[in-house]
């Protein structure tokens, strides 16, 4: 449907305001909430309120800005798909680490290119701590991958909004943590 037709359709129903659903896309946002990220509705009642610890915001916007918000929704949807793919790659990499480390390293690198979350690395180090202690070269290569991708993460647009000093402190904190986890 053309955008102006959509707008007319809402206006004809007396709607001046529409709502868009936002959640914070991170490693622990549940799939149910991710599925709502970016969705547009005619009333706040059109959305679930799971109260499950995931962030939930409904953003009101004027009906005539629908094209802009539909474009936002498309980008938000893409971000969700990237995150789901990242999780899949990360899990697969973990399963392969003992048997096929080369492939596992490649998958970790692809997952980390999307994003790096320290709690997941902590879990990885916990689960594979013993075998990594016996394989210092593998541990070093994991460290190299995660450090490189971690630093890239802070160069990305969504981190540019953080004040410079906070951004640097967070980046440094993560760097140290990665070095501790993968010595
Ligand atoms: Zn949720």
Short mmCIF file of N, CA, C and O and ligand atoms in Angstrom, two decimals, residues 21 23 28-34 50-55, ligand 1:
data_model
loop_
_atom_site.label_atom_id
_atom_site.label_comp_id
_atom_site.label_asym_id
_atom_site.label_seq_id
_atom_site.Cartn_x
_atom_site.Cartn_y
_atom_site.Cartn_z
N UNK A 21 6.71 0.48 18.93
CA UNK A 21 7.24 -0.31 20.06
C UNK A 21 8.78 -0.36 20.00
O UNK A 21 9.35 -0.66 18.95
N UNK A 23 12.28 -1.91 22.05
CA UNK A 23 12.94 -2.60 23.15
C UNK A 23 14.43 -2.35 22.98
O UNK A 23 14.85 -1.82 21.95
N UNK A 28 20.48 -10.27 25.95
CA UNK A 28 19.52 -10.97 26.80
C UNK A 28 18.07 -10.57 26.57
O UNK A 28 17.19 -11.02 27.31
N UNK A 29 17.82 -9.75 25.56
CA UNK A 29 16.43 -9.42 25.23
C UNK A 29 15.76 -10.69 24.70
O UNK A 29 16.32 -11.36 23.83
N UNK A 30 14.59 -11.03 25.23
CA UNK A 30 13.98 -12.30 24.83
C UNK A 30 13.40 -12.19 23.41
O UNK A 30 13.11 -11.10 22.93
N UNK A 31 13.23 -13.33 22.78
CA UNK A 31 12.79 -13.35 21.38
C UNK A 31 11.39 -12.79 21.20
O UNK A 31 11.07 -12.22 20.18
N UNK A 32 10.56 -12.97 22.23
CA UNK A 32 9.20 -12.46 22.14
C UNK A 32 9.19 -10.93 22.06
O UNK A 32 8.47 -10.34 21.27
N UNK A 33 10.01 -10.30 22.89
CA UNK A 33 10.10 -8.84 22.86
C UNK A 33 10.79 -8.37 21.58
O UNK A 33 10.40 -7.35 21.00
N UNK A 34 11.80 -9.11 21.15
CA UNK A 34 12.50 -8.74 19.91
C UNK A 34 11.52 -8.72 18.73
O UNK A 34 11.62 -7.88 17.85
N UNK A 50 4.77 -7.35 28.53
CA UNK A 50 5.20 -8.60 29.17
C UNK A 50 5.78 -8.41 30.58
O UNK A 50 5.74 -9.35 31.36
N UNK A 51 6.31 -7.20 30.89
CA UNK A 51 6.89 -6.99 32.22
C UNK A 51 7.87 -8.09 32.60
O UNK A 51 7.81 -8.62 33.73
N UNK A 52 8.73 -8.44 31.68
CA UNK A 52 9.62 -9.58 31.91
C UNK A 52 11.07 -9.15 32.09
O UNK A 52 11.98 -9.96 32.01
N UNK A 53 11.27 -7.84 32.30
CA UNK A 53 12.64 -7.37 32.49
C UNK A 53 13.25 -6.79 31.22
O UNK A 53 14.26 -6.10 31.28
N UNK A 54 12.65 -7.07 30.06
CA UNK A 54 13.14 -6.45 28.82
C UNK A 54 12.60 -5.02 28.78
O UNK A 54 11.50 -4.75 29.27
N UNK A 55 13.38 -4.13 28.18
CA UNK A 55 12.92 -2.75 28.08
C UNK A 55 11.73 -2.67 27.12
O UNK A 55 11.66 -3.39 26.14
ZN1 LIG B 1 11.12 -9.96 26.87
#
